[in-house]
Amino acid sequence: MMTTGHAPNCRFCATPLTHTFVDLGKTPLANSYLADVGADAPPEPVFDLHARVCPSCLLVQVDDSVPPDEIFSDYAYFSSYSDSWVAHARSYAEAMRKRFALGANSLVVEIASNDGYLLQHFVAAGVPVLGIEPAANVAAKAVAKGVPTDVAFFGEETARRLRAQGVAADLMAANNVLAHVPGILDFVTGFKVLLKPEAVATFEFPHVLNLVRDVQFDTIYHEHFSYLSLVAVEKVLAEAGLRAFDAERLATHGGSLRLFVAHRDSGHKESEALRSVRADEHGAMLDRIDGYQAFAPRVEEVRRQFLAFLAEARASGKTVAAYGAAAKGNTFLNYCGVGTDDIVCVFDRSAEKQGRFLPGSRLPIRAPGDITSVRPDYLVILPWNIAEEVKAKNAGIADWGGRFVTAIPTLEISAP
Ligand SMILES: [Zn+2]
């Protein structure tokens, strides 16, 4: 599984990345939905989607193959859109306020604070906050809600500028941003600069342990630079003069970790929960390079099973449609090389996406209500994380004998 040809260097420790985790080929950006696929429409640009694992620090990462101005164009996409995410933010704010006794003399700083979806709950409880958000239009929404926001990309330089202005944090939050930053050490060093001596930072990220165990290769996309293990994150933290002292396991994004981090020489005691995550990673061999080598063949097997299913459906004249026009579906369909010959359309609730086309596969996106006119024999559910919800909402396909299909971690066909 050594990679031939020129290998890039690790984005954290600069070791040459000689080991492939999985190579998903050339694919368009996962969130670049197309308005037109007519004969005159230009082909969508494609970029290598190649995940590698560093043989030294074990950070799983994708190559930098996309120009930065392309990659951040969809940044506002992470807006506070879903009810469950808003509820997650509220319960986080309440738990942190109680656990760390935050009050009117504290300061909570959130990185990539978006439209203030999280900090607003601290504001409501009388705790001073500062958001840091690179998108000026999104930051303006936060300010309008009463959430002070500094418009900047976060890293050591931004942290030093704020520190010079007197900013020092009691709690810093970085939820689902660590995996998206290209320079992970510079980013984490910013926390070292802004945290008060006994202050705490929390980092939430999808846990690579779940990605490996459940073959969640469709969570790999260009905008998502790193796939994080505790073992790799602890190396980054140590380099920045920080350490983790506690961990929580979360159900979000197919299984996430929330790490509690403090200065290396702070008084926070290491928890049993943190040691348990370390032990799990050791058990899955994620603390050595061997644990990452079996992944790519398992991904190939998912594709083999899915293509065999499509071939059989086509041979027997069945209609196949898909559900869920999200990023992970695009990674999956493009890796499998699927197009409109195999799947007639994809249904999605987002009115902004309806009438458009998926990048690469070019499946037309239709409203869920259209399912009764398409009458698919098989409905392929792309977002496996909400499969049960999708099945419940589309139980009506039973009227014409329709069945549900999920492809990850293994192909499953079920009746409503
Ligand atoms: Zn490395």
Coordinates of C-alpha atoms and ligand atoms in Angstrom, one line a residue:
M1 CA 0.0 0.0 0.0
M2 CA 3.0 2.3 -0.5
T3 CA 2.1 5.1 -2.9
T4 CA 4.3 5.4 -6.0
G5 CA 5.3 8.8 -7.4
H6 CA 5.7 12.1 -5.6
A7 CA 4.1 12.1 -2.1
P8 CA 3.0 15.3 -0.4
N9 CA 4.2 16.1 3.1
C10 CA 2.1 15.8 6.3
R11 CA 0.2 19.0 7.0
F12 CA 1.2 18.7 10.7
C13 CA 4.6 17.1 11.0
A14 CA 5.9 17.4 7.4
T15 CA 6.8 13.7 7.0
P16 CA 6.4 12.5 3.4
L17 CA 2.9 10.8 3.1
T18 CA 4.0 7.5 1.6
H19 CA 0.9 5.6 2.8
T20 CA -2.5 5.7 1.1
F21 CA -5.6 5.5 3.3
V22 CA -8.0 5.4 0.4
D23 CA -7.8 7.0 -3.1
L24 CA -11.3 8.0 -4.3
G25 CA -10.1 9.3 -7.6
K26 CA -10.8 12.6 -9.3
T27 CA -14.2 14.1 -8.2
P28 CA -15.9 17.5 -8.3
L29 CA -16.3 19.5 -5.1
A30 CA -19.1 17.8 -3.1
N31 CA -21.2 20.9 -2.6
S32 CA -21.0 22.3 -6.2
Y33 CA -24.5 21.6 -7.4
L34 CA -25.1 22.3 -11.0
A35 CA -27.8 24.6 -12.5
D36 CA -27.5 23.3 -16.0
V37 CA -26.2 20.1 -17.6
G38 CA -27.3 20.8 -21.2
A39 CA -25.0 20.3 -24.2
D40 CA -23.5 23.8 -23.8
A41 CA -22.8 23.5 -20.1
P42 CA -19.1 23.3 -19.3
P43 CA -17.8 20.2 -17.5
E44 CA -17.5 20.6 -13.8
P45 CA -13.8 20.8 -12.6
V46 CA -12.5 17.7 -10.8
F47 CA -9.8 17.4 -8.2
D48 CA -8.0 14.4 -6.7
L49 CA -9.7 13.1 -3.6
H50 CA -6.8 11.0 -2.1
A51 CA -6.7 10.4 1.6
R52 CA -3.4 9.4 3.1
V53 CA -2.2 8.5 6.6
C54 CA 1.0 10.0 8.0
P55 CA 3.4 7.2 8.9
S56 CA 4.8 9.3 11.7
C57 CA 2.0 11.2 13.5
L58 CA -0.9 9.0 12.0
L59 CA -2.9 12.1 10.9
V60 CA -5.3 11.0 8.1
Q61 CA -5.6 13.8 5.6
V62 CA -6.6 14.6 2.0
D63 CA -4.2 16.2 -0.5
D64 CA -4.4 19.9 -1.0
S65 CA -5.6 19.6 -4.6
V66 CA -8.1 22.5 -4.7
P67 CA -7.3 26.2 -5.1
P68 CA -8.4 27.9 -1.8
D69 CA -10.7 30.4 -3.5
E70 CA -12.8 27.4 -4.8
I71 CA -12.8 25.6 -1.5
F72 CA -14.2 28.3 0.7
S73 CA -16.9 29.5 -1.7
D74 CA -19.5 27.3 0.0
Y75 CA -18.4 28.3 3.5
A76 CA -21.8 29.7 4.4
Y77 CA -23.2 26.3 3.8
F78 CA -22.5 25.4 7.5
S79 CA -25.2 27.8 8.6
S80 CA -27.4 27.0 11.6
Y81 CA -30.0 25.2 9.5
S82 CA -31.2 22.2 11.4
D83 CA -33.3 21.9 14.5
S84 CA -31.2 19.1 16.0
W85 CA -28.0 21.2 15.6
V86 CA -29.6 24.2 17.4
A87 CA -30.7 21.9 20.2
H88 CA -27.1 20.5 20.4
A89 CA -25.8 24.0 20.7
R90 CA -28.2 24.9 23.5
S91 CA -27.4 21.8 25.6
Y92 CA -23.7 22.4 25.1
A93 CA -23.9 26.0 26.3
E94 CA -25.9 24.9 29.4
A95 CA -23.5 22.0 30.2
M96 CA -20.4 24.1 29.9
R97 CA -21.8 27.1 31.9
K98 CA -22.5 24.8 34.8
R99 CA -19.4 22.6 34.6
F100 CA -17.0 25.5 34.5
A101 CA -19.0 28.0 36.5
L102 CA -19.1 30.6 33.8
G103 CA -20.7 34.0 34.6
A104 CA -20.7 37.7 34.1
N105 CA -16.9 37.9 34.5
S106 CA -16.1 35.1 32.1
L107 CA -15.4 35.2 28.4
V108 CA -16.5 32.5 25.9
V109 CA -14.8 32.5 22.5
E110 CA -16.0 30.4 19.7
I111 CA -14.0 29.8 16.5
A112 CA -16.0 29.7 13.3
S113 CA -18.9 31.1 15.2
N114 CA -21.1 31.3 12.2
D115 CA -24.3 33.3 12.7
G116 CA -24.0 33.1 16.5
Y117 CA -26.1 29.9 16.7
L118 CA -24.1 28.7 19.7
L119 CA -22.9 31.9 21.5
Q120 CA -26.4 33.3 21.6
H121 CA -27.2 30.8 24.4
F122 CA -24.3 32.2 26.5
V123 CA -25.4 35.7 25.8
A124 CA -28.9 34.8 27.0
A125 CA -27.4 33.5 30.3
G126 CA -25.4 36.7 30.8
V127 CA -22.0 35.3 29.9
P128 CA -19.8 37.7 27.7
V129 CA -18.8 36.2 24.4
L130 CA -16.7 36.8 21.3
G131 CA -17.2 35.0 18.0
I132 CA -14.5 34.7 15.4
E133 CA -15.8 34.1 11.9
P134 CA -14.1 34.5 8.5
A135 CA -17.3 35.2 6.5
A136 CA -18.2 38.9 6.9
N137 CA -21.9 38.4 5.7
V138 CA -22.4 35.6 8.2
A139 CA -20.6 37.5 11.0
A140 CA -23.0 40.4 10.4
K141 CA -26.0 38.2 11.2
A142 CA -24.4 37.2 14.5
V143 CA -23.7 40.9 15.4
A144 CA -27.4 41.7 14.6
K145 CA -28.3 39.0 17.1
G146 CA -26.2 40.6 19.8
V147 CA -23.2 38.3 19.4
P148 CA -19.9 40.4 19.1
T149 CA -17.9 38.9 16.2
D150 CA -14.4 39.4 14.9
V151 CA -14.2 38.8 11.2
A152 CA -11.0 36.7 10.7
F153 CA -9.6 33.3 9.9
F154 CA -8.3 31.9 13.2
G155 CA -4.7 30.9 13.9
E156 CA -1.8 32.1 15.9
E157 CA -1.6 35.5 14.3
T158 CA -5.3 36.3 14.9
A159 CA -5.0 35.1 18.5
R160 CA -2.0 37.3 19.1
R161 CA -3.8 40.4 17.7
L162 CA -6.8 39.7 20.0
R163 CA -4.5 39.0 23.0
A164 CA -2.9 42.3 22.5
Q165 CA -6.4 43.9 22.6
G166 CA -6.9 42.3 26.1
V167 CA -8.9 39.2 25.0
A168 CA -8.4 36.1 27.2
A169 CA -10.8 33.3 27.3
D170 CA -12.3 31.1 30.0
L171 CA -13.8 28.7 27.5
M172 CA -13.1 28.3 23.8
A173 CA -15.2 26.2 21.5
A174 CA -14.3 24.8 18.1
N175 CA -17.1 22.6 17.0
N176 CA -16.7 20.8 13.7
V177 CA -13.9 23.2 12.5
L178 CA -10.7 21.3 13.4
A179 CA -11.1 18.9 10.6
H180 CA -11.7 21.8 8.1
V181 CA -8.5 23.8 8.8
P182 CA -5.6 23.3 6.4
G183 CA -2.9 24.4 9.0
I184 CA -3.9 22.4 12.1
L185 CA -0.9 23.3 14.3
D186 CA -1.2 27.0 13.6
F187 CA -4.9 26.8 14.4
V188 CA -4.4 24.9 17.7
T189 CA -1.5 27.3 18.7
G190 CA -4.1 30.1 18.6
F191 CA -5.9 28.4 21.5
K192 CA -2.7 28.3 23.5
V193 CA -2.4 32.0 23.0
L194 CA -5.9 33.0 24.0
L195 CA -6.7 30.6 26.9
K196 CA -6.3 31.8 30.5
P197 CA -4.1 29.6 32.7
E198 CA -6.9 27.2 33.9
A199 CA -9.2 27.8 31.0
V200 CA -10.7 25.0 28.8
A201 CA -11.1 24.6 25.1
T202 CA -13.5 22.0 23.6
F203 CA -13.0 20.5 20.1
E204 CA -15.7 18.5 18.4
F205 CA -14.8 16.4 15.4
P206 CA -16.0 13.3 13.6
H207 CA -14.0 10.4 15.1
V208 CA -11.9 8.5 12.5
L209 CA -12.5 5.4 14.6
N210 CA -16.1 5.3 13.4
L211 CA -15.1 6.2 9.9
V212 CA -12.9 3.1 9.8
R213 CA -15.2 0.8 11.7
D214 CA -18.3 1.6 9.6
V215 CA -16.5 2.2 6.3
Q216 CA -17.8 5.8 6.2
F217 CA -15.6 6.7 3.3
D218 CA -18.3 9.0 1.9
T219 CA -17.6 11.5 4.7
I220 CA -14.3 12.2 2.9
Y221 CA -14.4 15.3 0.7
H222 CA -12.1 18.0 -0.4
E223 CA -13.2 20.6 2.2
H224 CA -12.6 18.2 5.0
F225 CA -8.8 18.2 5.3
S226 CA -8.3 15.9 8.3
Y227 CA -9.9 12.7 9.7
L228 CA -9.0 12.8 13.3
S229 CA -8.0 10.3 15.9
L230 CA -7.3 11.0 19.5
V231 CA -3.7 9.7 19.0
A232 CA -3.0 12.3 16.2
V233 CA -4.8 15.2 17.9
E234 CA -2.9 14.6 21.1
K235 CA 0.4 14.9 19.2
V236 CA -0.8 18.3 17.7
L237 CA -1.9 19.5 21.1
A238 CA 1.4 18.5 22.7
E239 CA 3.3 20.4 20.0
A240 CA 1.3 23.5 20.9
G241 CA 1.8 23.2 24.7
L242 CA -1.7 21.9 25.4
R243 CA -3.2 18.5 26.4
A244 CA -6.5 16.8 26.5
F245 CA -7.9 15.9 29.9
D246 CA -11.4 14.6 29.1
A247 CA -13.5 13.3 26.3
E248 CA -17.2 12.7 25.5
R249 CA -18.5 10.5 22.7
L250 CA -21.3 12.2 20.6
A251 CA -23.7 10.7 18.1
T252 CA -23.3 13.6 15.6
H253 CA -21.8 13.0 12.1
G254 CA -21.7 9.2 12.5
G255 CA -19.9 9.4 15.8
S256 CA -17.9 12.4 17.0
L257 CA -15.5 13.1 19.9
R258 CA -15.7 16.2 22.1
L259 CA -12.2 16.7 23.6
F260 CA -11.6 19.0 26.7
V261 CA -8.3 20.6 26.4
A262 CA -6.2 22.8 28.7
H263 CA -2.7 24.1 29.1
R264 CA -0.1 21.3 29.6
D265 CA 0.7 22.5 33.1
S266 CA -2.8 23.3 34.2
G267 CA -4.5 21.5 37.1
H268 CA -7.1 19.6 35.1
K269 CA -7.0 15.9 36.0
E270 CA -7.1 13.3 33.2
S271 CA -10.4 11.4 33.1
E272 CA -11.2 7.7 32.8
A273 CA -13.3 8.6 29.7
L274 CA -10.3 9.9 27.9
R275 CA -8.2 6.8 28.7
S276 CA -11.1 4.7 27.4
V277 CA -11.0 6.4 24.0
R278 CA -7.3 5.9 23.9
A279 CA -7.8 2.2 24.7
D280 CA -10.5 1.9 21.9
E281 CA -8.1 3.4 19.4
H282 CA -5.4 1.0 20.5
G283 CA -7.8 -1.9 20.2
A284 CA -8.7 -0.8 16.6
M285 CA -4.9 -0.5 15.9
L286 CA -5.3 3.2 15.1
D287 CA -2.2 4.0 17.1
R288 CA -0.1 2.3 14.4
I289 CA 0.1 2.4 10.7
D290 CA -1.2 -1.2 10.3
G291 CA -4.6 -0.2 11.5
Y292 CA -5.2 2.0 8.4
Q293 CA -4.1 -0.5 5.7
A294 CA -7.2 -2.6 5.6
F295 CA -9.5 0.3 4.9
A296 CA -9.2 0.8 1.1
P297 CA -10.1 -2.9 0.3
R298 CA -13.2 -2.6 2.4
V299 CA -14.2 0.6 0.5
E300 CA -13.7 -1.3 -2.8
E301 CA -16.0 -4.0 -1.6
V302 CA -18.8 -1.5 -0.9
R303 CA -18.5 -0.3 -4.5
R304 CA -18.4 -3.8 -5.9
Q305 CA -21.6 -4.7 -4.0
F306 CA -23.4 -1.6 -5.0
L307 CA -22.5 -1.9 -8.7
A308 CA -23.6 -5.5 -8.7
F309 CA -26.9 -4.4 -7.3
L310 CA -27.3 -1.7 -10.0
A311 CA -26.4 -4.2 -12.7
E312 CA -29.0 -6.6 -11.6
A313 CA -31.7 -3.9 -11.1
R314 CA -31.0 -2.7 -14.7
A315 CA -31.1 -6.2 -16.1
S316 CA -34.5 -6.8 -14.6
G317 CA -35.9 -3.5 -15.8
K318 CA -36.2 -1.9 -12.3
T319 CA -36.3 1.8 -11.6
V320 CA -33.7 3.0 -9.1
A321 CA -33.9 6.5 -7.5
A322 CA -31.9 8.0 -4.6
Y323 CA -32.7 10.1 -1.5
G324 CA -30.6 12.9 -0.1
A325 CA -28.5 15.3 -2.2
A326 CA -25.8 15.9 0.5
A327 CA -22.1 15.9 0.2
K328 CA -21.6 12.3 1.3
G329 CA -23.9 11.1 -1.5
N330 CA -21.8 12.9 -4.0
T331 CA -18.5 11.3 -2.7
F332 CA -20.2 7.9 -2.8
L333 CA -21.8 8.2 -6.3
N334 CA -18.7 9.7 -7.9
Y335 CA -16.4 7.1 -6.4
C336 CA -18.8 4.4 -7.7
G337 CA -18.9 6.1 -11.2
V338 CA -22.7 6.1 -11.2
G339 CA -24.8 8.3 -13.5
T340 CA -28.4 8.8 -14.8
D341 CA -28.2 5.4 -16.7
D342 CA -28.3 3.7 -13.3
I343 CA -30.2 6.1 -11.0
V344 CA -33.0 8.3 -12.5
C345 CA -33.0 11.1 -9.9
V346 CA -32.4 12.0 -6.3
F347 CA -35.0 13.4 -4.0
D348 CA -34.2 16.1 -1.5
R349 CA -36.1 18.4 0.9
S350 CA -34.0 21.4 0.2
A351 CA -35.9 23.8 -2.1
E352 CA -32.5 25.5 -3.0
K353 CA -31.3 22.2 -4.5
Q354 CA -34.4 21.1 -6.3
G355 CA -34.2 21.6 -10.0
R356 CA -30.4 21.4 -9.9
F357 CA -28.1 18.5 -10.5
L358 CA -25.5 16.6 -8.5
P359 CA -21.9 17.4 -9.5
G360 CA -20.3 14.5 -11.4
S361 CA -23.1 12.0 -11.4
R362 CA -25.5 14.7 -12.8
L363 CA -28.5 13.2 -11.2
P364 CA -31.5 15.6 -11.3
I365 CA -32.6 16.8 -7.8
R366 CA -36.4 16.6 -7.3
A367 CA -38.8 17.3 -4.5
P368 CA -39.7 14.3 -2.2
G369 CA -43.4 14.7 -3.3
D370 CA -42.4 13.6 -6.8
I371 CA -41.7 10.1 -5.6
T372 CA -45.3 9.0 -6.3
S373 CA -44.9 9.9 -10.0
V374 CA -41.4 8.3 -10.3
R375 CA -42.5 5.2 -8.4
P376 CA -39.0 3.8 -7.9
D377 CA -38.6 0.0 -7.3
Y378 CA -35.6 0.8 -5.2
L379 CA -34.9 4.0 -3.2
V380 CA -31.2 4.2 -2.4
I381 CA -30.7 6.2 0.9
L382 CA -27.5 8.1 0.6
P383 CA -27.3 9.8 4.1
W384 CA -27.0 6.6 6.1
N385 CA -26.9 8.7 9.3
I386 CA -30.6 9.6 8.9
A387 CA -31.7 6.3 7.2
E388 CA -34.4 5.5 9.8
E389 CA -35.9 8.9 9.4
V390 CA -35.9 8.7 5.6
K391 CA -37.5 5.2 5.7
A392 CA -40.3 6.4 8.0
K393 CA -41.1 9.4 5.8
N394 CA -41.1 7.3 2.6
A395 CA -42.9 4.2 3.8
G396 CA -45.4 4.9 1.1
I397 CA -43.2 3.3 -1.5
A398 CA -44.7 0.0 -0.2
D399 CA -47.8 1.0 -2.3
W400 CA -46.0 -0.1 -5.5
G401 CA -43.7 -2.7 -3.9
G402 CA -40.7 -0.3 -3.6
R403 CA -37.8 -1.2 -1.4
F404 CA -35.1 0.7 0.5
V405 CA -31.4 0.3 -0.2
T406 CA -28.4 1.3 1.9
A407 CA -24.9 0.6 0.7
I408 CA -22.7 1.4 3.7
P409 CA -21.1 -0.4 5.5
T410 CA -22.6 -3.3 3.5
L411 CA -25.4 -3.5 0.9
E412 CA -28.8 -3.9 2.5
I413 CA -32.2 -4.1 0.8
S414 CA -35.3 -3.9 2.9
A415 CA -39.1 -3.5 2.5
P416 CA -40.8 -0.6 4.2
Ligands
ZN1 ZN 2.5 13.7 10.3

